[in-house]
Structures are given as C-alpha cells and as structure tokens.
Tab-separated table of C-alpha atoms in Angstrom:
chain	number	residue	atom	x	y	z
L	1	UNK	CA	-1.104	-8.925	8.580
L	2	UNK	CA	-0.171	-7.036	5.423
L	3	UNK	CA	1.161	-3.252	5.711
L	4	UNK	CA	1.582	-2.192	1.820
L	5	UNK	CA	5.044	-1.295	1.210
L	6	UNK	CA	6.741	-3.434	3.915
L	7	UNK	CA	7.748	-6.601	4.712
L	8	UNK	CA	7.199	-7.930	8.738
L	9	UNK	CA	10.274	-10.033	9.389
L	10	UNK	CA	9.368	-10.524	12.752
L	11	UNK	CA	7.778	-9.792	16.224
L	12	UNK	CA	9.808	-6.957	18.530
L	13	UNK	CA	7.574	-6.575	21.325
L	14	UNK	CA	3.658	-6.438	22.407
L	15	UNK	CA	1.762	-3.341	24.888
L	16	UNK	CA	-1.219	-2.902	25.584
L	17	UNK	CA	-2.487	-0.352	23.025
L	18	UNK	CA	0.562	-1.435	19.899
L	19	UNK	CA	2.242	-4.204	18.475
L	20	UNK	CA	5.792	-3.727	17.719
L	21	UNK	CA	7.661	-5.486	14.446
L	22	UNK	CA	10.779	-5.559	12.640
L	23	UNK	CA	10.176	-4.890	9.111
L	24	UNK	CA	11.975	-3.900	5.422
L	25	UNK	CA	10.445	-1.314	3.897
L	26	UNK	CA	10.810	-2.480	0.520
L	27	UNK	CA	11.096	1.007	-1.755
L	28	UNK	CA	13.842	1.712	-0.076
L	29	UNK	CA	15.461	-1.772	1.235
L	30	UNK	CA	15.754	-0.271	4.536
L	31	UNK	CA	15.156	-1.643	8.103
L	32	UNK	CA	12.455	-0.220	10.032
L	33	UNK	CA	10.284	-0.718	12.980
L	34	UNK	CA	6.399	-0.811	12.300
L	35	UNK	CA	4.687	0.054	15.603
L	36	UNK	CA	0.971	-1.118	14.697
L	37	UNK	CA	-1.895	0.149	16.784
L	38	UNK	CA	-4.079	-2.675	17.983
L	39	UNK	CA	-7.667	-2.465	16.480
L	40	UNK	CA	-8.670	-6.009	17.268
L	41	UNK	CA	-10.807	-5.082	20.309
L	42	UNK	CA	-12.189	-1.711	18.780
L	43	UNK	CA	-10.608	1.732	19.222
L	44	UNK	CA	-12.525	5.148	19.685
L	45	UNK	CA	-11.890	7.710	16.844
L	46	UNK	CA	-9.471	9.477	19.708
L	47	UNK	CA	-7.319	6.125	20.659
L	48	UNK	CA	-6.647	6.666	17.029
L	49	UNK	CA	-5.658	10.549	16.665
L	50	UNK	CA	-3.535	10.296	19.987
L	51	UNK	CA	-1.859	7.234	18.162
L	52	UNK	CA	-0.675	9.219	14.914
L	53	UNK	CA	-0.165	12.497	16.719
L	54	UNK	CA	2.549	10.512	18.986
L	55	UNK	CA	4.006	10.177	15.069
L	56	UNK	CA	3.436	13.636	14.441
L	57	UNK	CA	4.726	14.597	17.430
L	58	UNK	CA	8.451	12.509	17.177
L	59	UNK	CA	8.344	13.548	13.472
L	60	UNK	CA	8.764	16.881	14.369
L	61	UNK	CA	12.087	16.246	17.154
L	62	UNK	CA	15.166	16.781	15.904
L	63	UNK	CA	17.555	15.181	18.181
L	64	UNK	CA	20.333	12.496	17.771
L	65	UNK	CA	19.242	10.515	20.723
L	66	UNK	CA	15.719	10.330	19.097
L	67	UNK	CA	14.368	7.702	16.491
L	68	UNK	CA	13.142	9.166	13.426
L	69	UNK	CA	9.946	8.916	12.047
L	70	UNK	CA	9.644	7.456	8.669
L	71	UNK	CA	5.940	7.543	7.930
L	72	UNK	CA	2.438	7.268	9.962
L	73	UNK	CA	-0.921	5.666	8.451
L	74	UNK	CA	-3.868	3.476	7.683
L	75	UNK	CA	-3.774	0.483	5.486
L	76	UNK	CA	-7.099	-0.965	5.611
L	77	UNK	CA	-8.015	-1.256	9.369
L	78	UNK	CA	-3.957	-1.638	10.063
L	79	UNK	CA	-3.080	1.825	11.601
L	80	UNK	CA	1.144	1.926	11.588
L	81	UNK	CA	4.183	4.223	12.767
L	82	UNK	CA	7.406	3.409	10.732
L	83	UNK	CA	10.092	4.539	12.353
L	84	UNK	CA	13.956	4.115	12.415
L	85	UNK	CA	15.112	0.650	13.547
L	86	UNK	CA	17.960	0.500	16.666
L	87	UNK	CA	20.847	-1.027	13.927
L	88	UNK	CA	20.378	2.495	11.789
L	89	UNK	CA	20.709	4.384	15.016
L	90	UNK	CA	23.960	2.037	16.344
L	91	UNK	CA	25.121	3.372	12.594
L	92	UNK	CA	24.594	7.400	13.048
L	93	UNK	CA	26.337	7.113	16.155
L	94	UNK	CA	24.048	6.747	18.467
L	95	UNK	CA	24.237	3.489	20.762
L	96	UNK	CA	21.565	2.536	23.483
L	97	UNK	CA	22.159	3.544	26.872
C-alpha cells in the first residue's frame, strides 16, 4: 500500500471500517498517523463522505485535548486521514489520560 507523500512505518491498529498506521510524512519529516478507510470489500459513495467528513469535522476543533488534522484524501482507491501522531501531542503538552 502506497499513500503518495508518506512513508507507512508500521501497523497501529485495525476496525472494522479503517486501518490505522504509523507513518512519516516525508515533505515535512514529521510523524503522523494515516487512518486508511478500508475499500477492499467495496464501500457505498456515503461510507466514503461520512469517512472524510469525520476529517472535516476534527479539522475544524480547536482544542488541546484533540488531535489535529493534517490532511484528508484519495490516492488511487486508498482513501486516508493524516492526522497528528500521540508523540507530537506528549510534546504540546498534552499526555493521554
């Protein structure tokens, strides 16, 4: 699995609708987590848009206790949330509960 721009370094966790990774997004030689939206079994047009609008939606939080959301989209049929990864948040301050 290829997301353009990043670099999987390894396997977080699995759900039931996403696969979660650590990854480097390589631009900017940061740490993030890719949350990738599993397609493998085929996903309705609206799995899809309720999949980036969670994105959308934590994109537009501002709170300290919140990850942040780097980027959403599509690379090929690979649809991904980049997000902040726990080590940046431990670094802002914020330490898990």
């Amino acid at each position: 699995m290829e997301i353009p721009g990043y670099e999987i370094k390894r396997l977080i966790g699995q759900g039931g609708m996403a696969t979660v990774y650590l990854a480097e997004q390589r631009s900017l030689g940061r740490e993030v987590v890719l949350k990738i939206l599993d397609t493998s079994t085929g996903i309705s047009p609206e799995t899809v848009e309720r999949f980036l609008n969670e994105g959308r939606i934590i994109a537009s939080l501002n709170h300290p206790h919140l990850i942040t959301i780097y980027d959403i989209g599509q690379a090929g049929d690979q649809i991904f949330i980049s997000m902040e990864s726990e080590a940046s948040m431990v670094v802002r301050g914020v330490e898990r509960a």
